[in-house]
Coordinates of C-alpha atoms in Angstrom, one line a residue:
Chain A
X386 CA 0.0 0.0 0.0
X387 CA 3.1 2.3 0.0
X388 CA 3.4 2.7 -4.1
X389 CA 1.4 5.7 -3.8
X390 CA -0.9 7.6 -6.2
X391 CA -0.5 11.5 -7.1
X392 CA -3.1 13.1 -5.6
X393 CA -4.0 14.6 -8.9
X394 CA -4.1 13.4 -12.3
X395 CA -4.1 16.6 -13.6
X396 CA -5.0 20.2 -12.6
X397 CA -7.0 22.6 -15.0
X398 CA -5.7 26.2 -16.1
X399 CA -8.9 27.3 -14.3
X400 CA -7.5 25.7 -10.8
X401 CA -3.9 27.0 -11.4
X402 CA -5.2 30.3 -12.2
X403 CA -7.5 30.9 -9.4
X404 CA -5.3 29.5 -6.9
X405 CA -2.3 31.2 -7.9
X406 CA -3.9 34.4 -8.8
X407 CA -2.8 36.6 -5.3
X408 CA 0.4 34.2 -4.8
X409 CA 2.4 34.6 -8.2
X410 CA 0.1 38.0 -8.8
X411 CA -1.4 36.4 -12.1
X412 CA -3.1 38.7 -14.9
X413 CA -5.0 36.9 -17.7
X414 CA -3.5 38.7 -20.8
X415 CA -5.8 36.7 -23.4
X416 CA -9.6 36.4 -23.1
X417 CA -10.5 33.1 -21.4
X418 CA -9.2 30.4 -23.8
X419 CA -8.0 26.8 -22.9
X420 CA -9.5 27.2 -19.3
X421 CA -10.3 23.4 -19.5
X422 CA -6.8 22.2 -20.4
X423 CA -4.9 19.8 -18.4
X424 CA -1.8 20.3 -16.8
X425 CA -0.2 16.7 -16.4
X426 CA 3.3 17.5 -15.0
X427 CA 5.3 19.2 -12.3
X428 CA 8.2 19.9 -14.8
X429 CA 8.1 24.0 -16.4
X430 CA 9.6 24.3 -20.0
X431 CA 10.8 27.5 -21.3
X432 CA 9.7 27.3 -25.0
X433 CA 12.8 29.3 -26.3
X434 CA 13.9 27.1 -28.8
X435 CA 10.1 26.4 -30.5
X436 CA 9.9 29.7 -30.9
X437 CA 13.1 29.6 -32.6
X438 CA 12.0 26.7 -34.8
X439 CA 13.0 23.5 -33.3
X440 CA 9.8 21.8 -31.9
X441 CA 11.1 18.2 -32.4
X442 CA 11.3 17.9 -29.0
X443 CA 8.9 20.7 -27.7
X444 CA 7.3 19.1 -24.0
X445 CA 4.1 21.3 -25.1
X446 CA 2.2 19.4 -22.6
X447 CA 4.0 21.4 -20.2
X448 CA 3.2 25.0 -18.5
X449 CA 5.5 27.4 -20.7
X450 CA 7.3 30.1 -18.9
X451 CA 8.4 32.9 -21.4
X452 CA 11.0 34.9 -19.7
X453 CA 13.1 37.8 -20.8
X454 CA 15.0 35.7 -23.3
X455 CA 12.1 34.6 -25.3
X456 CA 10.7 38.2 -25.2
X457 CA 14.2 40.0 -26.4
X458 CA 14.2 37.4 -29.2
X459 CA 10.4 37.6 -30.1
X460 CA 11.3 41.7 -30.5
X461 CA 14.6 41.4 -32.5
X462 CA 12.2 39.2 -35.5
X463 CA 10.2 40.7 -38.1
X464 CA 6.6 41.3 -37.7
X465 CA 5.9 38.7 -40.4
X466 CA 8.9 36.3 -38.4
X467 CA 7.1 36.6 -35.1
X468 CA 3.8 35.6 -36.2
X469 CA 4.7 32.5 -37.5
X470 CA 7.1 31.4 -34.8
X471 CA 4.1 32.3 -33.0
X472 CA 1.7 30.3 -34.8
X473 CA 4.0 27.4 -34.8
X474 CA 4.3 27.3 -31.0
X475 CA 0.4 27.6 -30.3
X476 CA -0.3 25.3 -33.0
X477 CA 0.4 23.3 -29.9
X478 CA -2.2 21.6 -27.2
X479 CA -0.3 23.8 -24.7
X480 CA -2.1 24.4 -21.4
X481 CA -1.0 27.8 -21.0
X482 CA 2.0 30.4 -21.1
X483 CA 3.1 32.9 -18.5
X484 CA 5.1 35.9 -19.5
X485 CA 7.7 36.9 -16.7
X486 CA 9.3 40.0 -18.0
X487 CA 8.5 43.0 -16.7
X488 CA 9.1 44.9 -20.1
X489 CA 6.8 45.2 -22.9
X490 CA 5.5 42.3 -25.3
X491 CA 4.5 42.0 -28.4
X492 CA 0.9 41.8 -28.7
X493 CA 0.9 38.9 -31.3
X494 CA 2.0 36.7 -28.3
X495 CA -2.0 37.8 -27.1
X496 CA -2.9 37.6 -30.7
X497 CA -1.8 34.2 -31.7
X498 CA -2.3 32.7 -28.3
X499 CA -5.7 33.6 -28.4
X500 CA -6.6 32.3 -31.9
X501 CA -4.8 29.2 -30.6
X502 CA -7.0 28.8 -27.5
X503 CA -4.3 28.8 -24.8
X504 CA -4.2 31.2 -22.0
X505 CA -1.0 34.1 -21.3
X506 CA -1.2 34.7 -18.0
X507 CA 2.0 37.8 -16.7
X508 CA 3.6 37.8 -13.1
X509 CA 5.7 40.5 -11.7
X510 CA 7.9 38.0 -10.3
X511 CA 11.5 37.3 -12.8
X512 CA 11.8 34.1 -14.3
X513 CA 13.8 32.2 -11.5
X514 CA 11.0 33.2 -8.5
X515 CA 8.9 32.0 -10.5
X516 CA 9.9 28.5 -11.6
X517 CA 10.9 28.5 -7.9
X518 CA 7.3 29.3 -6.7
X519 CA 5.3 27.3 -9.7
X520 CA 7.6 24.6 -9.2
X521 CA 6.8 24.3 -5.2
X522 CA 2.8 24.2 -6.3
X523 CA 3.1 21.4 -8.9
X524 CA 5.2 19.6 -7.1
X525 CA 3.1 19.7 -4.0
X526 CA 0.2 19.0 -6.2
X527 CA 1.6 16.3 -8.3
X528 CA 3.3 14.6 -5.2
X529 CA 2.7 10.4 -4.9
X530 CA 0.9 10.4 -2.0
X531 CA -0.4 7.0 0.3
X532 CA -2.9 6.9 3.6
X533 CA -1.2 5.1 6.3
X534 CA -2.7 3.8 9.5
X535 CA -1.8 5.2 12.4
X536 CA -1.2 8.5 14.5
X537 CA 1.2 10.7 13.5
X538 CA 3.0 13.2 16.7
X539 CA 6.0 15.9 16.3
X540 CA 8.1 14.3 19.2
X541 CA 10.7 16.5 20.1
X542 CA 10.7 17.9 16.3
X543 CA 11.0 14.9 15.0
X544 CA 8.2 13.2 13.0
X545 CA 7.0 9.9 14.6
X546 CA 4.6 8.0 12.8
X547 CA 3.2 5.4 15.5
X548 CA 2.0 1.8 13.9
X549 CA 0.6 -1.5 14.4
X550 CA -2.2 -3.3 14.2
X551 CA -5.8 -2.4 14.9
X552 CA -7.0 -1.8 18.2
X553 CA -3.1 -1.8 19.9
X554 CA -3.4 1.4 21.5
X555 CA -1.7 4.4 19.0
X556 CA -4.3 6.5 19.4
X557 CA -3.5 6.3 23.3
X558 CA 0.0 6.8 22.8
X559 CA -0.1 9.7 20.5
X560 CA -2.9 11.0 23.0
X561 CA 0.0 10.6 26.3
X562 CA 2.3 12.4 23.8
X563 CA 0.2 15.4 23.2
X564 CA -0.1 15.8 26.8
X565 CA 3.2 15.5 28.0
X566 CA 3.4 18.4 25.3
X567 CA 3.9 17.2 21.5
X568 CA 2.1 18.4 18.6
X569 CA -0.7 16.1 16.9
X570 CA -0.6 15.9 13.2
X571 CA -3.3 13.7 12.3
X572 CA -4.6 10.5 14.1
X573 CA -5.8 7.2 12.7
X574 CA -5.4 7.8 9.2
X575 CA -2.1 9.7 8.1
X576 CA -1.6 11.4 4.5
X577 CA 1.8 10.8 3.6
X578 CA 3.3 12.6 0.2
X579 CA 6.7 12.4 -1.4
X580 CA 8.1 16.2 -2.2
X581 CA 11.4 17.2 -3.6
X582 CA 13.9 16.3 -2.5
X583 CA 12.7 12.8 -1.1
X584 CA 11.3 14.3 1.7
X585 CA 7.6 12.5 3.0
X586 CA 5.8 15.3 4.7
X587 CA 2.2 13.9 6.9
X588 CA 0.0 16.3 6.6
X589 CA -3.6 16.2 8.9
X590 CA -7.0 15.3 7.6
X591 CA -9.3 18.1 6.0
X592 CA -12.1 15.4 7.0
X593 CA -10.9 14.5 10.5
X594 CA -9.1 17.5 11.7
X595 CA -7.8 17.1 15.0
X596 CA -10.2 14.6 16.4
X597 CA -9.4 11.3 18.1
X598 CA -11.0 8.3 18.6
X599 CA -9.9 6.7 22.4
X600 CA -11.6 2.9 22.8
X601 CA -14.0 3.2 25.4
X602 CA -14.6 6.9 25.3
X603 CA -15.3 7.9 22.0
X604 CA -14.3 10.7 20.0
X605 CA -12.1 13.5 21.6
X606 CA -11.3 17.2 19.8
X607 CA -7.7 17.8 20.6
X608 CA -7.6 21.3 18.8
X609 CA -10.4 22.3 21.4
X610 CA -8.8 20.3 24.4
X611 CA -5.1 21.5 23.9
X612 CA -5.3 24.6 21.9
X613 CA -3.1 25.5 19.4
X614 CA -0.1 23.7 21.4
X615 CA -1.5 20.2 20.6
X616 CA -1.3 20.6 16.9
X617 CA 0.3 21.2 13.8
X618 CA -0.8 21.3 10.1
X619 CA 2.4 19.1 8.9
X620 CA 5.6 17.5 9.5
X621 CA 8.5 15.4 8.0
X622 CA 7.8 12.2 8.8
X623 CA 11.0 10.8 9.8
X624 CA 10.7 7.6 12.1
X625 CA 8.1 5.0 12.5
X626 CA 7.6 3.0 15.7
X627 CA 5.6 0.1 15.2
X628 CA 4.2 -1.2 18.1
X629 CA 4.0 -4.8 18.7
X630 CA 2.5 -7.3 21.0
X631 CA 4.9 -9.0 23.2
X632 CA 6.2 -12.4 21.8
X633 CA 8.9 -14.1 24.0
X634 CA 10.0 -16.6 20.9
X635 CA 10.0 -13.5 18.7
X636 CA 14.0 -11.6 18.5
X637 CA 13.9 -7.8 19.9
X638 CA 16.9 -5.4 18.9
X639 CA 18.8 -5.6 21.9
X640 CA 22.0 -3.4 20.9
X641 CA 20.8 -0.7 18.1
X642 CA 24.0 -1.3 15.9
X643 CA 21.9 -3.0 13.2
X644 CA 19.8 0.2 11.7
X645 CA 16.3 -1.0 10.4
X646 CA 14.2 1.0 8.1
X647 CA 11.1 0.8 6.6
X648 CA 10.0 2.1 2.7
X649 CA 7.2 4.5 2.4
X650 CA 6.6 5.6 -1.1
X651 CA 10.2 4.4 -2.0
X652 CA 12.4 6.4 0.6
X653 CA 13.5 4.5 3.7
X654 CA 13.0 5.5 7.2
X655 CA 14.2 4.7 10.7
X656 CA 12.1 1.6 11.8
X657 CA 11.8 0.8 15.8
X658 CA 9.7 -2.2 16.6
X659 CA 8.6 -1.7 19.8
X660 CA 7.1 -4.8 21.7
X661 CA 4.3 -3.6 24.6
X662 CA 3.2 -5.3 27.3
X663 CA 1.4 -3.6 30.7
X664 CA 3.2 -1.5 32.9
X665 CA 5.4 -0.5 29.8
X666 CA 5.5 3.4 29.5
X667 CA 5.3 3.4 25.8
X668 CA 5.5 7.5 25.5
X669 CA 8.4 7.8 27.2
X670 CA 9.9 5.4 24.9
X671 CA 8.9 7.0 21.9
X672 CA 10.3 10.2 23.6
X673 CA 13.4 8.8 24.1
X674 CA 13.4 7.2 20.2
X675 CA 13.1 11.0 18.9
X676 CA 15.6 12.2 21.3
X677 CA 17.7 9.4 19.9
X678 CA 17.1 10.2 16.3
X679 CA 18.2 13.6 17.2
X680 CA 21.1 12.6 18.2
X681 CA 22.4 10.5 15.7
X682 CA 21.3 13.2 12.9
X683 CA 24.2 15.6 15.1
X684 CA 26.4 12.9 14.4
X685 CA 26.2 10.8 18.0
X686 CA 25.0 7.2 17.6
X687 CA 25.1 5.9 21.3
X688 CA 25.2 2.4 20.3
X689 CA 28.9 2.8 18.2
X690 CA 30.4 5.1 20.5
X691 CA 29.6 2.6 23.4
X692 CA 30.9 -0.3 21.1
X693 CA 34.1 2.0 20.5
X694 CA 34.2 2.5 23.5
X695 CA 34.1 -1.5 25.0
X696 CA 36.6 -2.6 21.7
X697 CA 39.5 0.4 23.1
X698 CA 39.1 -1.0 27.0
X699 CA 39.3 -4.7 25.4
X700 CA 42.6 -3.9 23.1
X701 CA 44.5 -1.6 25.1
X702 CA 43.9 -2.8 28.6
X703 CA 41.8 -0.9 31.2
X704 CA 44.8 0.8 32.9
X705 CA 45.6 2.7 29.3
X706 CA 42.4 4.0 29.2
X707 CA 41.6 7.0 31.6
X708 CA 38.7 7.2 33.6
X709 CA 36.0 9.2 32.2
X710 CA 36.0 12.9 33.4
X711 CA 33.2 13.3 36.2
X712 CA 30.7 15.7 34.6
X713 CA 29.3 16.9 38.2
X714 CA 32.4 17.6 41.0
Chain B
X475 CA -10.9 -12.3 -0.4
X476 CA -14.3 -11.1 -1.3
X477 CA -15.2 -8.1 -2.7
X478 CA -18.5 -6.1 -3.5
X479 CA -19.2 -3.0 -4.8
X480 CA -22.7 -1.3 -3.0
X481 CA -24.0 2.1 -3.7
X482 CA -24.6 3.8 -0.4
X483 CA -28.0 4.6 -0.5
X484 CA -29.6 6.2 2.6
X485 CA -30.1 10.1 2.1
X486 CA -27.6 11.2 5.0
X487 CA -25.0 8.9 3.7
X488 CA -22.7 6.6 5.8
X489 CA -22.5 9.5 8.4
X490 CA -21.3 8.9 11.9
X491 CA -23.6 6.7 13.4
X492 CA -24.4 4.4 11.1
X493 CA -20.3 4.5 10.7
X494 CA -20.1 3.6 14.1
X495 CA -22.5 0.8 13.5
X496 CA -20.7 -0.3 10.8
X497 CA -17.8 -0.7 12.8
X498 CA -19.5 -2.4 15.4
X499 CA -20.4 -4.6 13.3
X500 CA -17.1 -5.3 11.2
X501 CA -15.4 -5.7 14.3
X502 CA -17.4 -8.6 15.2
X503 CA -15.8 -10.7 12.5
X504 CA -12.0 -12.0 12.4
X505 CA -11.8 -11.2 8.7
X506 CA -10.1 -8.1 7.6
X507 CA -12.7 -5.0 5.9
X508 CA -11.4 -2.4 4.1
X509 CA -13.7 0.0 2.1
X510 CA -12.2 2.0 -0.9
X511 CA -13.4 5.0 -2.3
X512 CA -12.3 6.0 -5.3
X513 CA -8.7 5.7 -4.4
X514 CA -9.1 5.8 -1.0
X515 CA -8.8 2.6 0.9
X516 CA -9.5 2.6 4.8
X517 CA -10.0 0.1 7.4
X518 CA -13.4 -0.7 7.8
X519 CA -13.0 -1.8 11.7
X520 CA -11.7 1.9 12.3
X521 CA -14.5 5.1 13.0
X522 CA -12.3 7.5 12.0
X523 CA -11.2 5.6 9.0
X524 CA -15.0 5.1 7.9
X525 CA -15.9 9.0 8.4
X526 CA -12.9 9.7 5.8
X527 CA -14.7 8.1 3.7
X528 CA -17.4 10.6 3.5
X529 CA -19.7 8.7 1.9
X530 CA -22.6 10.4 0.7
X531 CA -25.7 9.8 -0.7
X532 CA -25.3 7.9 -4.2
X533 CA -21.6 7.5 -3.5
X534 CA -19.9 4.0 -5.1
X535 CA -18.1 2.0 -2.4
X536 CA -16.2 -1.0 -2.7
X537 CA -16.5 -3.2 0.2
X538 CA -13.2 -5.7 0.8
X539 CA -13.4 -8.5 3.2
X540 CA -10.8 -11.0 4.1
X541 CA -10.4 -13.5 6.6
X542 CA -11.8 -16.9 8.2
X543 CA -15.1 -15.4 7.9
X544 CA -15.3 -13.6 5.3
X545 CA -17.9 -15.0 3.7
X546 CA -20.1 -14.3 7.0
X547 CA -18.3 -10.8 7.7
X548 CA -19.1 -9.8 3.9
X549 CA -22.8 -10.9 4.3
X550 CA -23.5 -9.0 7.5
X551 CA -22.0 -5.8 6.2
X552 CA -23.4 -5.6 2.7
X553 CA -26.5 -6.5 4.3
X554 CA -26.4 -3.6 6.8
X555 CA -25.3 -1.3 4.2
X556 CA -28.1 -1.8 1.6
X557 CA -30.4 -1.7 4.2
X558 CA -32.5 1.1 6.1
X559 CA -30.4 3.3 7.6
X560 CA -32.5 6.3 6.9
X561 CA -35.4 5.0 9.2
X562 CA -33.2 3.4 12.4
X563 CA -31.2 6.4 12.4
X564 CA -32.9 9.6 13.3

């Protein structure tokens, strides 16, 4: 269940229009043409080199950002060369262009683009912000995305997704979590996408919001119990704890030399398989797996420098080896 | 594994206490259910999971049992889900 799907086939003009209008500061230069077209990709193309005549290997399909370049060679070409360079790109199923110069353009880009039904929207921004900007919508839009169960808590700023199987107690966990102080993302059901970069961000549930289910009580609002210090919209999901029920033939990690990870949507995480049984304080575990996970990402793995450590005492003999250095006189 | 695909037909949809009744039910059974909406796929022995769904009135479902009893599991559910919710729940 971890191949993921996009969360979108495709977005329309329309929906990249209206919700990038105020963001990228969009003006629709053409009348409403090719509203309806699909964009398929996250990828931009600058469509320099169509206009210039090559189109053997035009990505039409893609949204066409026309910068300063294509505009200073559009203006150096006849009128009668501009109009059929122009022609020749919109003849095209392109789902729409946006000019980025600030500078004036010809108005048979408008011209053509409008016979050829595909939108010319302008920005303010230069050509870099906005590839930069676009490219953080699309990808966020065309991100492979999966639904995981289980509750998902900012531990310490870390991202802990908290698994196993129905009915094991996660919600209970994640609810001991919040209130020793830790930020809910979402609970039972966790949307989990891929960005750039590899990074899987969780993000909570427009349906669920902040609500929980606890066995035996029912459903709990932590937004309205814990305020705005129980929550958060999104985090990277960086470890999962699966929790497990006690199995005395079944082999625990006893040192934490052998890293295990788990694949979601193709990029590996850290993997603790944590076996429960009563009396067990399973959030102050999981506190102490972020605040391990912290430490190794400063470069500290307790388990090797302890291993280090034994192997020097072992080879050299204890006397070599001076005592450690009290840290309280 | 058996699988069904039911229409939810009640006017209010699969909201949340015939969810919770559907739960209740699923629960009883050993078999795994999962119930996929378009391509959505939640565990049908979970609340929360069910209420994701949204289900709503006309909505396509597709119903996924597996297990020792599935055959019983899948009986009781599609049962329960084609029949009057409208009435019991008011």
């Amino acid at each position: 269940m971890s191949e993921g799907k996009p969360q979108h086939e495709f977005i329309t003009v329309e929906a990249l229009f209206t919700e990038n209008k105020k963001r990228l500061k969009l003006s629709l230069l053409t009348k409403k043409v090719g509203f309806d077209r699909k964009i398929t990709e996250k990828e931009i193309h600058r469509p320099g080199l169509a206009l210039a005549g090559f189109t053997d290997l035009f990505t039409f399909h893609r949204v066409q950002v026309c910068g300063n370049t294509e505009n200073q060679y559009l203006k150096n070409l006849t009128k009668q060369q501009r109009v059929e360079s122009l022609k020749r790109v919109f003849h095209f199923e392109i789902p729409c262009f946006i000019v980025t110069s600030e500078e004036e353009i010809p108005p048979e880009i408008v011209e053509q683009a409008d016979a050829g039904h595909v939108s010319v929207f302008r920005t303010p921004f230069a050509t870099t912000k906005l590839v930069q900007l676009l490219g953080e919508y699309l990808d966020e839009k065309f991100a492979p995305q999966v639904f995981l169960h289980g509750s998902m808590v900012d531990v310490y700023g870390i991202g802990v997704l908290i698994g196993g199987r129905s009915g094991i107690g996660k919600s209970e966990v994640a609810l001991d979590l919040i209130a020793r102080g830790h930020q809910m993302i979402a609970d039972d059901i966790v949307t989990v996408s891929r960005r750039a970069g590899g990074a899987l961000i969780a993000q909570v549930n427009d349906q669920l919001r902040y609500n929980m289910e606890i066995r035996g009580l029912g459903i709990i609002d932590i937004q309205s119990m814990f305020g705005i210090r129980g929550i958060r919209k999104q985090k990277r999901l960086e470890v999962q704890v699966e929790l497990v029920d006690w199995d005395s033939t079944e082999k625990y990690e006893r040192l934490g030399l052998k890293e295990m990870t788990c694949k979601i949507l193709d990029e590996a995480i850290t993997l603790v398989r944590l076996p429960i049984y009563p009396g067990k304080n399973i959030s102050m575990i999981v506190e102490v797996i972020a605040l391990n996970q912290r430490l190794k990402s400063f470069g500290y793995h307790a388990a090797i420098e302890f291993e280090k450590q034994m192997n020097r005492r072992m080879t050299h003999g204890k006397s070599e080896i001076k005592p450690l250095e009290p840290f309280f006189e | 594994m058996i699988e069904r695909t039911l229409q939810i037909e009640n006017k209010l949809g699969l909201h949340v206490r015939p969810a919770a009744k559907f739960v209740e039910l699923a629960s009883q059974f050993e078999s795994d259910v999962t119930l996929i909406k378009d391509n959505l796929e939640v565990n049908g022995k979970s609340i929360m999971g069910v209420l994701m769904l949204e289900a709503e009135f006309g909505t396509e479902i597709i119903l996924r049992v597996e297990g020792e009893d599935e055959t019983l599991s899948a009986e009781a559910l599609s049962d329960f889900l084609k029949g009057k919710i409208d009435e019991e729940f008011i």
